[in-house]
Coordinates of C-alpha atoms and ligand atoms in Angstrom, one line a residue:
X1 CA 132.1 -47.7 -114.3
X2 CA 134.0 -44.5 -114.0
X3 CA 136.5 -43.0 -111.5
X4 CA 138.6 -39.8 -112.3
X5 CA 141.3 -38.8 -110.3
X6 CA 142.9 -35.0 -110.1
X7 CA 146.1 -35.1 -109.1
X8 CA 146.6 -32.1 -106.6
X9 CA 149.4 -32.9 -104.4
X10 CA 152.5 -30.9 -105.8
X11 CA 153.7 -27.6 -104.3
X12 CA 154.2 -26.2 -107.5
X13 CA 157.9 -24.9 -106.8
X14 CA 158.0 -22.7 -110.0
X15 CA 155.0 -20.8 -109.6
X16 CA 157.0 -19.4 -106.2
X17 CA 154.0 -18.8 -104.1
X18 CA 152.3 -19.4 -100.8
X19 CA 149.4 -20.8 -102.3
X20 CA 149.4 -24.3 -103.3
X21 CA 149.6 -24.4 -107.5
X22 CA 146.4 -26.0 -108.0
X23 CA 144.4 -22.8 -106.0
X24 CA 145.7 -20.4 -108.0
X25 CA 142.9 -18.3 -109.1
X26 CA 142.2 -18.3 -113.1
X27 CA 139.2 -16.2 -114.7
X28 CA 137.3 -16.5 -111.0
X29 CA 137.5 -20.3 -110.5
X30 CA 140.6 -22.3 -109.3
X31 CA 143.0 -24.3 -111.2
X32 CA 141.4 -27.4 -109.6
X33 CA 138.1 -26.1 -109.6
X34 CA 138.3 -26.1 -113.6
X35 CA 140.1 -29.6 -114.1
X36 CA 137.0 -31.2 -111.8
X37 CA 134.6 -29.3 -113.8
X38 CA 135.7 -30.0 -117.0
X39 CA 134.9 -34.2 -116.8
X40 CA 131.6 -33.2 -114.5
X41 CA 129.6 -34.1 -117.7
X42 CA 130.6 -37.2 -117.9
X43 CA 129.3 -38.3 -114.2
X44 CA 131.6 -40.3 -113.0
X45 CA 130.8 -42.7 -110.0
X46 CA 133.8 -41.7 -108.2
X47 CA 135.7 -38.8 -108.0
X48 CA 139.2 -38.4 -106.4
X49 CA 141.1 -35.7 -105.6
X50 CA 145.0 -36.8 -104.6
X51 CA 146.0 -33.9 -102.4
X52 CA 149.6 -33.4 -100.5
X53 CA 150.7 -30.5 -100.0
X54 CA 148.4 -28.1 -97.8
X55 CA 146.4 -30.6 -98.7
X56 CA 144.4 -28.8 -95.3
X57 CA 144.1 -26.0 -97.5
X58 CA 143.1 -27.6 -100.5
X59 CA 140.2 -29.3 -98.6
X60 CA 139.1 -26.6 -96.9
X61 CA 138.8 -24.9 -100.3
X62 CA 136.4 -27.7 -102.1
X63 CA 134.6 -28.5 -99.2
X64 CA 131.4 -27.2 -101.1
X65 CA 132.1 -29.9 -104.0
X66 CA 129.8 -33.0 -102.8
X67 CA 131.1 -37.1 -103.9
X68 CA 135.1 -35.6 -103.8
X69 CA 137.2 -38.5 -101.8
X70 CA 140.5 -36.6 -101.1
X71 CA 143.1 -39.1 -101.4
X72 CA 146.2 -38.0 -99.1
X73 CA 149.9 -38.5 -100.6
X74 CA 152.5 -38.1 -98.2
X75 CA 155.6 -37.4 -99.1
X76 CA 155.1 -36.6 -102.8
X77 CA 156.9 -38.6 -104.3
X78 CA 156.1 -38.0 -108.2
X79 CA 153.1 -38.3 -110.2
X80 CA 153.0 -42.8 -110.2
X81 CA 153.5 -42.2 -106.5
X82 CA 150.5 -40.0 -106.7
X83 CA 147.7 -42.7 -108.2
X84 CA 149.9 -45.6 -105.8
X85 CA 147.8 -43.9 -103.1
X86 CA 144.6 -45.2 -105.5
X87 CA 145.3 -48.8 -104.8
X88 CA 143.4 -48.7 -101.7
X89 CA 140.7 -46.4 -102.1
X90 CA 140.2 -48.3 -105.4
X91 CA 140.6 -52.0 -104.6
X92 CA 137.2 -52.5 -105.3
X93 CA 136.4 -50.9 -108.5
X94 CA 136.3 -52.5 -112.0
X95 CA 136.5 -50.2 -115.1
X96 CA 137.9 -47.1 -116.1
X97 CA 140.1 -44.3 -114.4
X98 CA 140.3 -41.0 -116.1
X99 CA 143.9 -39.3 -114.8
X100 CA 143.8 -35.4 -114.7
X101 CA 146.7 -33.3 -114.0
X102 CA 145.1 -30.6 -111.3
X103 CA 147.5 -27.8 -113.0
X104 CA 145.8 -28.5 -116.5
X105 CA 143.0 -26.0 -117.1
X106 CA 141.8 -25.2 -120.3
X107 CA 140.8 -28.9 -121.3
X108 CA 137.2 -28.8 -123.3
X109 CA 134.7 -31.3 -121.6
X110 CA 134.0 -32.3 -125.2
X111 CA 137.6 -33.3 -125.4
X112 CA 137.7 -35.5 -122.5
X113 CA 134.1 -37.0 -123.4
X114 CA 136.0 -38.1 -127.2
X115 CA 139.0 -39.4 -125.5
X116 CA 137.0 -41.6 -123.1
X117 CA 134.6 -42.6 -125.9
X118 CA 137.8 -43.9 -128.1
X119 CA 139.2 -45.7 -124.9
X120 CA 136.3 -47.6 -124.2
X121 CA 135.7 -48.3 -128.2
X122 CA 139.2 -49.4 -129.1
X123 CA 139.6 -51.7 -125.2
X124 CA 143.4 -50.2 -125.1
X125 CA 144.4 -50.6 -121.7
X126 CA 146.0 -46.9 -121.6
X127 CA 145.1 -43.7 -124.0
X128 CA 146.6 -40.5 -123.3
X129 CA 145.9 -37.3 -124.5
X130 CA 148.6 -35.7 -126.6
X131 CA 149.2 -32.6 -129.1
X132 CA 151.9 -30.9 -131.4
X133 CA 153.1 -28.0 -129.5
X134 CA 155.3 -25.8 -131.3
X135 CA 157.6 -25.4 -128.2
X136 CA 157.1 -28.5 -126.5
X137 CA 160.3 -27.9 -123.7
X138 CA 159.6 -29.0 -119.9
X139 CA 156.6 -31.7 -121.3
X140 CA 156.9 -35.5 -121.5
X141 CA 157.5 -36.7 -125.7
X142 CA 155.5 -39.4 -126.4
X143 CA 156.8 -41.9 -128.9
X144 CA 154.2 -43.7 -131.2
X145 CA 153.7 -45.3 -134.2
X146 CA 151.9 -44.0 -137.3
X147 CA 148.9 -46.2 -136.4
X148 CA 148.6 -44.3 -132.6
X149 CA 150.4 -46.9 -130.6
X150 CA 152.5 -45.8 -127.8
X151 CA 155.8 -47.3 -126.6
X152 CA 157.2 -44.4 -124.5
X153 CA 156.7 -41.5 -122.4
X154 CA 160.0 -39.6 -121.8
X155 CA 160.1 -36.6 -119.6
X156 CA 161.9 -33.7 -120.6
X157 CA 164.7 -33.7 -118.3
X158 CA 165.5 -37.4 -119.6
X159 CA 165.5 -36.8 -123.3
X160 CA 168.6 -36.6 -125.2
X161 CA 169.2 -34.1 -127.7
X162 CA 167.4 -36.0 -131.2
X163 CA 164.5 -37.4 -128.5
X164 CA 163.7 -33.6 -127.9
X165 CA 163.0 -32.9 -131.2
X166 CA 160.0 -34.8 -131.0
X167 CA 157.2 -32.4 -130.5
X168 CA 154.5 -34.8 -129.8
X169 CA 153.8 -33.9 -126.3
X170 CA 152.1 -35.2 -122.9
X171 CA 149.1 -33.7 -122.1
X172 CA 149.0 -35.7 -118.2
X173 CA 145.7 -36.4 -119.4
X174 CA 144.9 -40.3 -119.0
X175 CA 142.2 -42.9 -119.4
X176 CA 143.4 -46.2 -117.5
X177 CA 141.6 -49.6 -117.3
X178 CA 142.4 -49.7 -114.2
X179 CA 142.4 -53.5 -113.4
X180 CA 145.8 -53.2 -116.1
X181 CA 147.0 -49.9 -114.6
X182 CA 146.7 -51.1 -110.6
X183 CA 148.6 -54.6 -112.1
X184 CA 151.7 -52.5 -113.2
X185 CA 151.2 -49.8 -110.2
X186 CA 153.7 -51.4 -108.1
X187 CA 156.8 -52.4 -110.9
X188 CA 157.4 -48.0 -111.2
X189 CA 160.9 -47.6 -110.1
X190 CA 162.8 -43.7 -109.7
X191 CA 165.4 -44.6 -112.4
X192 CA 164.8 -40.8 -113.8
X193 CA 166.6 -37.7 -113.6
X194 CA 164.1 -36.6 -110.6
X195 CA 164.5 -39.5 -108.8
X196 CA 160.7 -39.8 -108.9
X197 CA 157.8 -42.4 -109.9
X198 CA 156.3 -41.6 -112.9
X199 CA 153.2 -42.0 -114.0
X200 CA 154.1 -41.9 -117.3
X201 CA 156.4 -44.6 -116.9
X202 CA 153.2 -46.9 -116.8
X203 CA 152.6 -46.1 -120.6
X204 CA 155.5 -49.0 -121.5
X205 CA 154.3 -51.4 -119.2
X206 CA 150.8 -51.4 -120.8
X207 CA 149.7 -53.1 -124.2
X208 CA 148.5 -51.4 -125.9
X209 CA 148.5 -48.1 -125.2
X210 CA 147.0 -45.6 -127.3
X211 CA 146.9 -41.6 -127.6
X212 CA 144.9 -38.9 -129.2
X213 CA 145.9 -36.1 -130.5
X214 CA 143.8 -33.1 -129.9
X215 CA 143.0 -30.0 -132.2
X216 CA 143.4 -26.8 -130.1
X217 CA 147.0 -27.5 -128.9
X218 CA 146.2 -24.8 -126.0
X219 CA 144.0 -27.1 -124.5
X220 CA 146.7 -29.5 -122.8
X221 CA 149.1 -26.2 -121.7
X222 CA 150.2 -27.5 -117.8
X223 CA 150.7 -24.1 -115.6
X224 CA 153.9 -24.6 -113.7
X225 CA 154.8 -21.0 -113.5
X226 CA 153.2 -17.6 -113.5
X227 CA 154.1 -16.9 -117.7
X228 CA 152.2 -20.1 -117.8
X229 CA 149.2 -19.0 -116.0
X230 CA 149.2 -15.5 -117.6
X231 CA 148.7 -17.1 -121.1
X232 CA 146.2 -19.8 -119.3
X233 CA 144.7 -16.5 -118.2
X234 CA 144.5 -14.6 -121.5
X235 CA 143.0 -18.2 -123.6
X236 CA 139.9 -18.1 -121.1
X237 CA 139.1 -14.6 -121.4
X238 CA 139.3 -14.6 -125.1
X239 CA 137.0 -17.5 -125.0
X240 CA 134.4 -16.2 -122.7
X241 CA 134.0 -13.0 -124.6
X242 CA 133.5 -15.4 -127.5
X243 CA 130.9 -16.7 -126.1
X244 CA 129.3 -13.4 -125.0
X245 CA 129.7 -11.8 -128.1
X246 CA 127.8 -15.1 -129.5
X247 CA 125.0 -14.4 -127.1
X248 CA 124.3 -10.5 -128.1
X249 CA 126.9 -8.6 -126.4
X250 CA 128.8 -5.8 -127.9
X251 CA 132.5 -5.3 -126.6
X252 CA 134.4 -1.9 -128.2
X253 CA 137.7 -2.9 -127.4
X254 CA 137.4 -6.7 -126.1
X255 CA 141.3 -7.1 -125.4
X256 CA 140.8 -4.7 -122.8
X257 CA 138.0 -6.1 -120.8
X258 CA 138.1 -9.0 -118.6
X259 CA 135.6 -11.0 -117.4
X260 CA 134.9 -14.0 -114.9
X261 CA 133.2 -17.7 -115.5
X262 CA 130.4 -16.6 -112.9
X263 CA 129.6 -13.2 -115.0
X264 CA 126.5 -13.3 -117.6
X265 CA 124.8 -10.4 -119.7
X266 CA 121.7 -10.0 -121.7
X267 CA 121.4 -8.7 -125.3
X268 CA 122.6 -5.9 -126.2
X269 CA 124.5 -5.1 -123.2
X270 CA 127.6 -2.8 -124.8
X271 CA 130.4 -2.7 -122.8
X272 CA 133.2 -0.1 -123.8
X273 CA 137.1 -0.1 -123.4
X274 CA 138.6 -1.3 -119.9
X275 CA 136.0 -3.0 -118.2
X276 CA 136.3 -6.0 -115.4
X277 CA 133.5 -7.9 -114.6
X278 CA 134.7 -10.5 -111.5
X279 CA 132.6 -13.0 -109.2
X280 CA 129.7 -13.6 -109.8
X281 CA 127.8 -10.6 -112.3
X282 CA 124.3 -10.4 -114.0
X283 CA 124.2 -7.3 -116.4
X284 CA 120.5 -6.9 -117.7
X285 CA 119.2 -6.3 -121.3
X286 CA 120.6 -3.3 -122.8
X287 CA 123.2 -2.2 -120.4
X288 CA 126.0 0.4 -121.3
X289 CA 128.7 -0.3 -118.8
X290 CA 131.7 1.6 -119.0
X291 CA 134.3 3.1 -120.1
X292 CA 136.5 2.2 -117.3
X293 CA 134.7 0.0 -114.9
X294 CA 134.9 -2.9 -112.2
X295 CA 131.6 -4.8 -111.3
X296 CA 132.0 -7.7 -108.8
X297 CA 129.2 -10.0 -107.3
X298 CA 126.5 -7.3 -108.8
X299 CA 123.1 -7.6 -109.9
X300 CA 122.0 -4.8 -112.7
X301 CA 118.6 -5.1 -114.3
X302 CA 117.8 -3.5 -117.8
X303 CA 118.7 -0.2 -119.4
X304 CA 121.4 0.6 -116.7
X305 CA 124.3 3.1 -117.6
X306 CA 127.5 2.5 -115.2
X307 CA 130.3 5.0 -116.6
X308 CA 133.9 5.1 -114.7
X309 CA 132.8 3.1 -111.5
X310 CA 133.5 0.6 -109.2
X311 CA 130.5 -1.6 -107.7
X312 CA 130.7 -4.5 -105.1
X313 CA 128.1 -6.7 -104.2
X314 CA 125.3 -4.0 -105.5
X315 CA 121.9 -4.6 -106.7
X316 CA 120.8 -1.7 -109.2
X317 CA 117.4 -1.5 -110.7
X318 CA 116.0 -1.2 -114.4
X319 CA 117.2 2.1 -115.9
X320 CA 119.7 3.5 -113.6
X321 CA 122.6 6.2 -114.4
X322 CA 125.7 5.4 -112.0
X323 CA 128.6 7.4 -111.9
X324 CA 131.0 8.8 -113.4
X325 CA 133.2 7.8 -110.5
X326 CA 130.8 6.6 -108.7
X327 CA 131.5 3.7 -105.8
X328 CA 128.7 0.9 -104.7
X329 CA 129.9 -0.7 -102.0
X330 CA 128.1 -4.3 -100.6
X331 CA 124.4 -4.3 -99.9
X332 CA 123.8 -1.3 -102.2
X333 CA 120.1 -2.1 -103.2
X334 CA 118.8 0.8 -105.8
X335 CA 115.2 0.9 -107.2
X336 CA 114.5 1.7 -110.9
X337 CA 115.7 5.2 -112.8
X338 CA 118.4 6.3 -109.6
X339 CA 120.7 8.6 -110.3
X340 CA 123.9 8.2 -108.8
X341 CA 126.7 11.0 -109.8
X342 CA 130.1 12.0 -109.8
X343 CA 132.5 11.3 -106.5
X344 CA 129.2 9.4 -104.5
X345 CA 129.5 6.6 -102.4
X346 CA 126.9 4.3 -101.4
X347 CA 127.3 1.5 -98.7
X348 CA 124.5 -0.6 -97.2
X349 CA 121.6 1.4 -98.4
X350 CA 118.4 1.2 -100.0
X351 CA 117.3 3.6 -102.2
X352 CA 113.6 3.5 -103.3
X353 CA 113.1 4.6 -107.4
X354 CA 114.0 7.5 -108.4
X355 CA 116.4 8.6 -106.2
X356 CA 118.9 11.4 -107.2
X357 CA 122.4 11.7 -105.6
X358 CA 123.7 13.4 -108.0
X359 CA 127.4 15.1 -106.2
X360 CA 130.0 14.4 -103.6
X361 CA 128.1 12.4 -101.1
X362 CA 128.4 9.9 -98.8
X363 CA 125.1 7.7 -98.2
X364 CA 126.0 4.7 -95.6
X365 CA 123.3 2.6 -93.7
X366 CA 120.5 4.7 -95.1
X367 CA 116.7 4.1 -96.3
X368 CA 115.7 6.7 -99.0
X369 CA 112.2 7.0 -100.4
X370 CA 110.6 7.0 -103.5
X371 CA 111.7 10.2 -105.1
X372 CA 114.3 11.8 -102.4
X373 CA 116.3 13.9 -103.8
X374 CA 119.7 14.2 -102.2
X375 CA 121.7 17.9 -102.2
X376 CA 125.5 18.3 -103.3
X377 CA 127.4 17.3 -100.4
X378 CA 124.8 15.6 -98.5
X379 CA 126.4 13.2 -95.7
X380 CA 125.0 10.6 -93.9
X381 CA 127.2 10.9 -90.4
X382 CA 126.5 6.7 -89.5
X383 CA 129.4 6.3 -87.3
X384 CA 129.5 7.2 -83.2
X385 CA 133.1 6.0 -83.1
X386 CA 131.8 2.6 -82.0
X387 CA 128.8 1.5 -83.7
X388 CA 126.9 2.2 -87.0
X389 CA 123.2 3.8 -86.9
X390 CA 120.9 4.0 -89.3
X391 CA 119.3 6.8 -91.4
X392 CA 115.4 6.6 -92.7
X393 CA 114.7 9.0 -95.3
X394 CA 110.8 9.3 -96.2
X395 CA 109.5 9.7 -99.9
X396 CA 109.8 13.1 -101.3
X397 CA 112.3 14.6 -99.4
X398 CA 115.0 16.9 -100.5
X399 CA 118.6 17.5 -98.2
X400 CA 120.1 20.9 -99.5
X401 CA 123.9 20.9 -100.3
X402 CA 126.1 20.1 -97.4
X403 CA 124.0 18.8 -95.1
X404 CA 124.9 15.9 -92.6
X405 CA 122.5 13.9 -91.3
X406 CA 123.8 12.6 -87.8
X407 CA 122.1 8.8 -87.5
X408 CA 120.5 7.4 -85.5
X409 CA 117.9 9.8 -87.7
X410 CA 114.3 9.5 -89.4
X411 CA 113.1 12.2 -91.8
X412 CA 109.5 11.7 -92.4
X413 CA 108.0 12.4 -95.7
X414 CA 108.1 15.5 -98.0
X415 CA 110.9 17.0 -95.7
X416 CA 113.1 19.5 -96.6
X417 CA 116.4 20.1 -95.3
X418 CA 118.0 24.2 -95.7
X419 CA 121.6 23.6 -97.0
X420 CA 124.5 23.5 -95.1
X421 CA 122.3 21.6 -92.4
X422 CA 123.6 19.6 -89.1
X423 CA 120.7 17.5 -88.7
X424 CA 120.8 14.9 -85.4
X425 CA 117.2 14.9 -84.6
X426 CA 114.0 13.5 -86.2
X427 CA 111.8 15.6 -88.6
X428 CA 108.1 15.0 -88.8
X429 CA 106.2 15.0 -92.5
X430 CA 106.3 18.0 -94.4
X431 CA 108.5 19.7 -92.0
X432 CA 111.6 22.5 -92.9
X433 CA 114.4 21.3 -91.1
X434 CA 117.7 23.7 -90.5
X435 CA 120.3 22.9 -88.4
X436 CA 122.9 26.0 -88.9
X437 CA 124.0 29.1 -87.5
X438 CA 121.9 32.1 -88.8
X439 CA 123.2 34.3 -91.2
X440 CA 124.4 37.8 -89.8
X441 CA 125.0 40.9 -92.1
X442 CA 126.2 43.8 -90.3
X443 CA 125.3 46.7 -92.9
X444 CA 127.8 49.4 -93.5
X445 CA 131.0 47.5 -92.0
X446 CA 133.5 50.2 -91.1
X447 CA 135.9 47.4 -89.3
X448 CA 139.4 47.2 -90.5
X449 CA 140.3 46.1 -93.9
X450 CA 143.5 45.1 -95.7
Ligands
LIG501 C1 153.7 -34.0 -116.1 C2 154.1 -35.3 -116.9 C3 154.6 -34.8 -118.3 C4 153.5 -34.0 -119.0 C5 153.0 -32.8 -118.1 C6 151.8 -32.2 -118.6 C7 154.9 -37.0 -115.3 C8 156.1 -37.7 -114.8 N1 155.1 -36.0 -116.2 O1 154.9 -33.3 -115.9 O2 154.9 -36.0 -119.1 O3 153.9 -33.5 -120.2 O4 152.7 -33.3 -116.7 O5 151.5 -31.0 -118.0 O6 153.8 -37.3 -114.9 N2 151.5 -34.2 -108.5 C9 151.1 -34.9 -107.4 N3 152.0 -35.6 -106.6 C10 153.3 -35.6 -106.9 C11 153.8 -34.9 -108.0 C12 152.8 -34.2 -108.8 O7 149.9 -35.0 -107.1 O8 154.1 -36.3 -106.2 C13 150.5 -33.5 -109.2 C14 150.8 -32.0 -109.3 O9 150.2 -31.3 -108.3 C15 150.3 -31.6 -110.7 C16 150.4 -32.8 -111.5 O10 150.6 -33.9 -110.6 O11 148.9 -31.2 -110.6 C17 151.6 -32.8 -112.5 O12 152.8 -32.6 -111.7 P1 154.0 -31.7 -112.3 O13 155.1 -31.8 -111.3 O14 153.5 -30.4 -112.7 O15 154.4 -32.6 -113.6 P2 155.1 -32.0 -114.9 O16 156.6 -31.9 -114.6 O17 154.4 -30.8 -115.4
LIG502 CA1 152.8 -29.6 -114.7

């Protein structure tokens, strides 16, 4: 049997924020988020999640994950204090507890799955994971023997000057049989600078206890401020563009782009200099995205061309042409081969394939057809001052420049619209619509000039 437990309950005091340290958001997934799903793989029976501070919060935030017992610490009282609050929950259960630290986020599942396969194989009754770091300051050192045995944990705070030049370091990475660990549980005492119970004061008490060391040193880095959760920050983009340029996907300048867990691309999707790809993204076969833009919670099929723009939950057909500085704001739905221009917004719409709006326009709660081309300028007025209306633009129609289209408004089919046009009633099929004050030319003006 297998239980993990996250600790969760600190308030992170370093990282100076409101939000409790293990919701800080990292590459589009939480601190907490990643250190739950980085043992998923290993289906646990039980999984428990020590929360404490806004532990509300915290809840509230994972109440999607199904199976998570939060475990409440109150006061937090230090990490042994933390898995104390286990005794209970736990009482029950034989066999192994796997001990994350909530605020470490870059651990491999592969890593975890070898450190609970060497537990089980060697029957130690602790292993802990450890590395080499080449500044190891504000981390436990873990003393060991040659052959992996472990007599100490000391934090930094408690180690004298020759005890800190040890640079084998705590990862707060644990597997516990926990019949051994829930023995020794109670013995922790707060004889430490912190005045604290220690996990990691447990390590002594157990025989024998075992570590192992891992490769990839940046695996075990704890976030306890915001330096900490920068470089957190810059390890998981460089690894997700790894694994999208492993997949087919050309990046120009890759330090320059960022992108989220939830974002995926087909092959040979380029994506120039000083893109960000957030939420949750799919970016079709043969894309060109950018130079310079953001694409958040967006669906784009194949062939698409998105140049200087920002889109937000948009949905963009095959073989589209969107921007430069173009904005798609939510429920954007275009249909294959639109054109969207220079300095055009888009909100709410659907635009049927092979729509052009190609200049300065404002389309917001609209229905185009097939086909409709839209005129420089073209404004869809959706707004009364209290509600939003709709505007239904048949197949085939063309608005002339600078038109505004007053909703609640249906054009029918084949319209066409004179430029610099107030529309604010309906137009049948085929119709010529003009809504502007006739031209005048008085021939042979004598009136006064300059
Ligand atoms: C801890 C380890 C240290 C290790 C480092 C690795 C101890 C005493 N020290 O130090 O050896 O090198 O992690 O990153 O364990 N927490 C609770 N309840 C509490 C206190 C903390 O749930 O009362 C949680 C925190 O939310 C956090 C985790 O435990 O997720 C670690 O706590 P933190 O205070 O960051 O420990 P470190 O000082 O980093
Ligand atoms: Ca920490």
């Amino acid at each position: 049997m297998l239980a993990v437990a996250v600790l969760a309950a600190g308030k992170g005091t370093r990282m100076k924020s409101a939000l409790p340290k293990v919701l800080q958001p990292l590459a589009g997934a939480t601190l907490v988020e990643r250190v739950l799903a980085s043992c998923e793989h290993l289906q646990p029976d039980r999984r428990l999640l020590i929360v404490g501070h806004q532990a509300e919060r915290v809840e509230q935030e994972l109440e999607g994950h199904s199976g998570l017992e939060f475990v409440l610490q109150q006061p937090q009282n230090g990490t042994g204090h933390a898995v104390q609050q286990l005794l209970e929950p736990l009482r029950d259960f034989r066999g192994d507890l796997l001990v994350l630290n909530g605020d470490v986020p870059l651990l491999r599942p592969e890593t975890l799955a070898a450190l609970l396969e060497q537990h089980r194989s060697s029957g130690a009754a602790v292993t802990l994971l450890t590395a080499r770091l080449a500044d190891p300051s504000g981390y436990g050192r873990v003393f060991a023997s040659p052959d992996g045995q472990v007599s100490a944990i000391v934090e930094h705070r408690d180690c004298n000057d020759e005890q800190r030049r040890n640079a084998l370091t705590n990862a707060g990475i644990y597997c516990f049989n926990w019949q051994q660990l829930s023995a020794v549980l109670p013995q922790l005492t707060t004889d430490n600078d912190q005045g604290e119970l220690y996990l990691t004061d447990t390590v002594a008490m157990l025989n024998p206890a075992m570590h192992r060391e891992v490769d990839d040193a940046d695996e075990i880095t704890g976030i306890n401020d915001r330096l900490q959760l920068s470089q957190c920050e810059a390890v998981l983009q460089e690894r997700l563009r790894h694994h999208w340029m492993a997949e087919g996907v050309t990046f120009v300048d890759p330090a320059s782009c960022t992108l989220s867990e939830g974002t995926c691309f087909g092959r040979d999707v380029v994506v120039e200099p000083q893109c960000h790809f957030r939420g949750t993204s799919a970016i079709g076969d043969g894309c060109r995205i950018g130079p310079g833009c953001l694409i958040e919670d967006s669906q784009l099929g194949a062939n698409v061309s998105v140049l200087h723009s920002v889109l937000r939950q948009a949905e963009v057909a095959d073989g589209c042409a969107i921007g430069p500085f173009a904005q798609l704001r939510p429920g954007t739905q275009l249909g294959q081969q639109c054109h969207i221009g220079n300095f055009v917004e888009v909100k709410n719409s659907s635009l049927a394939s092979g729509v052009k709006v190609n200049h300065l326009s404002y389309i917001g709660d609209a229905d185009l057809g097939a086909g409709v081309n839209v005129g420089a300028g073209t404004i869809t007025a959706n707004y009364d001052g209290m509600r939003k209306h709709r505007t239904v633009v048949g197949a085939g129609s063309k608005t002339g420049a600078n038109s505004v289209l007053v909703a609640p408004l249906r054009l029918g089919s084949n319209v066409t619209v004179g430029a610099g046009s107030t529309i604010t009633k309906d137009v049948p099929d085929g119709a010529l619509a003009l809504g502007r004050a006739r031209q005048l030319v008085k021939e042979n003006w004598t009136g006064p000039r300059p």
